[in-house]
C-alpha positions in Angstrom: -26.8 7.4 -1.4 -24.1 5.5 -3.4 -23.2 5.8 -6.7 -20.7 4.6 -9.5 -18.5 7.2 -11.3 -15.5 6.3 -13.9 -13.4 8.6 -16.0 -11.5 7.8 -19.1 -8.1 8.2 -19.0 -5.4 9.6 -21.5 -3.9 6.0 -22.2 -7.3 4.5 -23.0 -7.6 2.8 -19.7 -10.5 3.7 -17.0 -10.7 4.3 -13.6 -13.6 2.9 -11.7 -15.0 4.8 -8.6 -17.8 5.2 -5.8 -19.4 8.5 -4.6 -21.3 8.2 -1.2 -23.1 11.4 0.3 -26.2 11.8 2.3 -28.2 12.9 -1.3 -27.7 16.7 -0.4 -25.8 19.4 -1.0 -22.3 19.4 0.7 -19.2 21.5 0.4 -16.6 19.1 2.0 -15.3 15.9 -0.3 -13.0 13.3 1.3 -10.8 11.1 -1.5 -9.4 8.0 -0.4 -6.5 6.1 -1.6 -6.3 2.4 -1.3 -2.8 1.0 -0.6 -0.8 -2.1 -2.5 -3.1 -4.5 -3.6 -5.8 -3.1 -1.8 -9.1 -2.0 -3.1 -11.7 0.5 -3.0 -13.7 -1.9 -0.7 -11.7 -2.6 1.8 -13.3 -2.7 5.5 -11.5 0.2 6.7 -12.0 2.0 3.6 -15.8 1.4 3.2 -16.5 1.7 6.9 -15.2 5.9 5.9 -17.2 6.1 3.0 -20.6 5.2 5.5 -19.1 6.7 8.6 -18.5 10.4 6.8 -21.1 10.4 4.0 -23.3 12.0 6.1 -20.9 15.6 6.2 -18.9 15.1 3.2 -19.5 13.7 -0.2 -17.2 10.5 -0.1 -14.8 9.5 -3.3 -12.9 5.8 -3.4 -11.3 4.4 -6.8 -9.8 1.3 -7.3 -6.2 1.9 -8.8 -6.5 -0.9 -10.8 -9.6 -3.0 -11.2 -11.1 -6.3 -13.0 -13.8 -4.3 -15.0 -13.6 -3.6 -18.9 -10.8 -1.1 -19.7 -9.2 -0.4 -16.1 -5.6 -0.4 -14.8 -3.3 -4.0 -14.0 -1.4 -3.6 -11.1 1.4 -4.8 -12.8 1.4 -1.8 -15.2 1.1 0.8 -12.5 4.2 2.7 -10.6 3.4 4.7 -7.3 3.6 7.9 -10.0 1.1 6.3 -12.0 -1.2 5.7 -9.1 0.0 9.5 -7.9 -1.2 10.6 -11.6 -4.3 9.2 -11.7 -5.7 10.5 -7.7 -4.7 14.0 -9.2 -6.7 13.2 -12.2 -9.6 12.2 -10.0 -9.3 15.8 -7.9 -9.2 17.5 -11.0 -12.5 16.3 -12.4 -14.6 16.4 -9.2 -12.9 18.9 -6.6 -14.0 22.4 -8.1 -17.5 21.2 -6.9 -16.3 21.7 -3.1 -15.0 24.5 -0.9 -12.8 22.0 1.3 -11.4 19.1 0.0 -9.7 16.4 2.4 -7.4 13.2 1.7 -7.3 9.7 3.2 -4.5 6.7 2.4 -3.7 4.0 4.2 -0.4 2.2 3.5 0.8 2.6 -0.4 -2.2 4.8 -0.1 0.0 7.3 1.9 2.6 7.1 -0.4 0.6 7.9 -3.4 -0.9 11.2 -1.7 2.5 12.2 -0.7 4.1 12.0 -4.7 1.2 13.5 -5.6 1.5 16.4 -3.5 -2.3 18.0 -5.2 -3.0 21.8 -4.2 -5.4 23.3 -2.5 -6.2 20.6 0.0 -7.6 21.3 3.6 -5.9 18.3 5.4 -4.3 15.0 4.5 -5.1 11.7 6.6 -2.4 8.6 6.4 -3.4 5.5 7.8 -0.6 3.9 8.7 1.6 4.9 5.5 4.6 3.4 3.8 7.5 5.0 4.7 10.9 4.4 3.4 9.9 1.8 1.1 13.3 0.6 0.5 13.5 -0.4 3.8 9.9 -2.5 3.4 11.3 -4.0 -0.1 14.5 -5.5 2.1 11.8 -6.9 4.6 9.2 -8.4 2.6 10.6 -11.2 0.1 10.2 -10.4 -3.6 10.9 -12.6 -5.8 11.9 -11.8 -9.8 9.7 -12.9 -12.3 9.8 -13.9 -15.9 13.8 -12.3 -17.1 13.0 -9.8 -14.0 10.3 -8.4 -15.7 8.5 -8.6 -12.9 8.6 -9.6 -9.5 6.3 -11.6 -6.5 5.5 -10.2 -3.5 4.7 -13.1 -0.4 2.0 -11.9 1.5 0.5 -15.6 1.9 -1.1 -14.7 -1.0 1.1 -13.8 -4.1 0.8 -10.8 -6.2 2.7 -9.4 -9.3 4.3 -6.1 -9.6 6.2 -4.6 -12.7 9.5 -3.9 -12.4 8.8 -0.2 -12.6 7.2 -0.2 -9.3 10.1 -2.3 -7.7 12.5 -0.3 -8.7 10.5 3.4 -7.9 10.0 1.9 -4.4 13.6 0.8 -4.2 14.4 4.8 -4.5 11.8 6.2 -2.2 14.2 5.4 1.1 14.3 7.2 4.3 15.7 10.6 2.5 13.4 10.2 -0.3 10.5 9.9 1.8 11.8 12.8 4.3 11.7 15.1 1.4 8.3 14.3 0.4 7.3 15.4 3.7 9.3 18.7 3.5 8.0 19.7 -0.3 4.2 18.6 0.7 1.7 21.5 0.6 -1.1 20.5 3.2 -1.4 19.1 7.0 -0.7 16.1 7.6 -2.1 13.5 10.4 0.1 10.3 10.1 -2.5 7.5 12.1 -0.1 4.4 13.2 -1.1 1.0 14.1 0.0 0.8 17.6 0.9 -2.8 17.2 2.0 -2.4 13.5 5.6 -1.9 11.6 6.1 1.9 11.6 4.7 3.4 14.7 8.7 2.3 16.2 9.8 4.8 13.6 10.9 8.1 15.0 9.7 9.5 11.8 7.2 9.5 9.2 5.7 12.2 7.1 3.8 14.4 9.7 7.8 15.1 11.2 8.9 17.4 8.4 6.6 20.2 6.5 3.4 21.8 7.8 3.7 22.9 11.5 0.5 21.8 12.4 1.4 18.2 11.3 0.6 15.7 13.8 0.8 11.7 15.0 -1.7 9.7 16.6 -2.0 6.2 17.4 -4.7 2.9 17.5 -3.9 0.6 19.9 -4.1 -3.2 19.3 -4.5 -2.6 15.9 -1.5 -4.5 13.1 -1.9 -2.3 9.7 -5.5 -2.4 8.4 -7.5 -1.7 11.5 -10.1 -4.4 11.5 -9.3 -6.0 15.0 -12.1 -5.3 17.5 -13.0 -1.3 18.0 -10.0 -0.3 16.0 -11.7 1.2 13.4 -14.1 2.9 15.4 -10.8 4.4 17.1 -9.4 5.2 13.4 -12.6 7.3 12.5 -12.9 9.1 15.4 -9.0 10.4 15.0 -9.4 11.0 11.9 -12.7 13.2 11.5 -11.6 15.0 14.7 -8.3 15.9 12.6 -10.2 17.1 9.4 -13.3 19.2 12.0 -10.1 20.9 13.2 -8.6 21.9 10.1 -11.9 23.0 8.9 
């Protein structure tokens, strides 16, 4: 069974969600976070939503969205996106015993600056860490008086000058002690062909003792080449059955 959800926010602006669940009673949610302009619909994403559905009632949100009312990216900060995940646990997670967290990429980033209580476990798909460094590596280019800036990704998106400047903060450090002040396990999942899994560290290296690291071969980042994802599931529910 899928469903729509949305819930109206403080500052007059919506956020636009999915529930998918197998139309019975379950006590396990999983929330997943989408990363930099990525969307609730993503393969990866929705391939979770029908691969755990059957176990766990399934929440994605789109932190910004074309519909009536939503979120522009260029608005948004990585605390606004942090804000509005722990506005979506807050209206749906007293309905479950165990509640568990995916994000992949920016995703990552936004769970860890959210840092919500009273989660079971915590899932990163490849996550954003030390964004500085990223910021250095990927061109962006100011826009209109620096207002805004371009990021090149082939195709060109706009972020506010908040957001540029939050990520220009969130370096190595910054990102270390994230890791140290978070309150829940932590599985960091690297693309085995990807950016970060040549980092010594990420955010499963400092806080809960029971953190750990896996990895997908052959996969760059989003996990869509061949069996990837399939790989990506499999870690990842056999991380959440064990913190169970």
């Amino acid at each position: 069974m899928e469903s729509s959800w949305t819930i109206n926010l403080e500052d007059n602006t919506i956020i636009y969600g999915t529930k998918n669940s197998a139309n019975k009673f379950a006590d396990s949610a999983i929330f997943i976070v989408h990363g930099l302009t990525g969307h609730m619909n993503e393969y990866a994403i929705k391939r979770a939503a029908d691969y755990f559905h059957s176990s766990y009632d399934v929440y994605r949100f789109n932190l910004y969205d074309g519909e009536e009312g939503a979120r522009q990216l260029i608005n948004c900060s990585i605390k606004t996106h942090a804000d509005d995940l722990n506005t979506v646990l807050s209206e749906f997670s007293g309905l479950y015993k165990k509640i568990f967290l995916i994000g992949h990429s920016y995703g990552g980033t936004t769970i860890m600056c959210a840092n919500p209580s009273n989660i079971t476990a915590v899932s990163l798909w490849d996550p954003s860490f030390n964004l500085n460094r990223i910021q250095k590596d990927f061109v962006q280019i100011p826009f209109v008086n620096n207002d805004y800036y371009v990021l090149n990704w082939g195709n060109s998106y706009l972020i506010g000058k908040d957001m540029y400047d939050e990520a220009g903060k969130l370096d190595e450090n910054a990102c270390i002690n994230l890791a140290k002040d978070f309150l829940s396990p932590v599985q960091v999942i690297h693309a085995g062909d990807g950016l970060y899994v040549n980092d010594e560290i990420s955010y499963h290296s400092f806080g809960n003792k029971n953190n750990i690291r896996d990895i997908v071969p052959d996969s760059v980042h989003c996990f869509y080449e061949k069996n990837t994802c399939d790989v990506l599931l499999d870690k990842t529910e056999k991380w959440f059955i064990k913190n169970s």
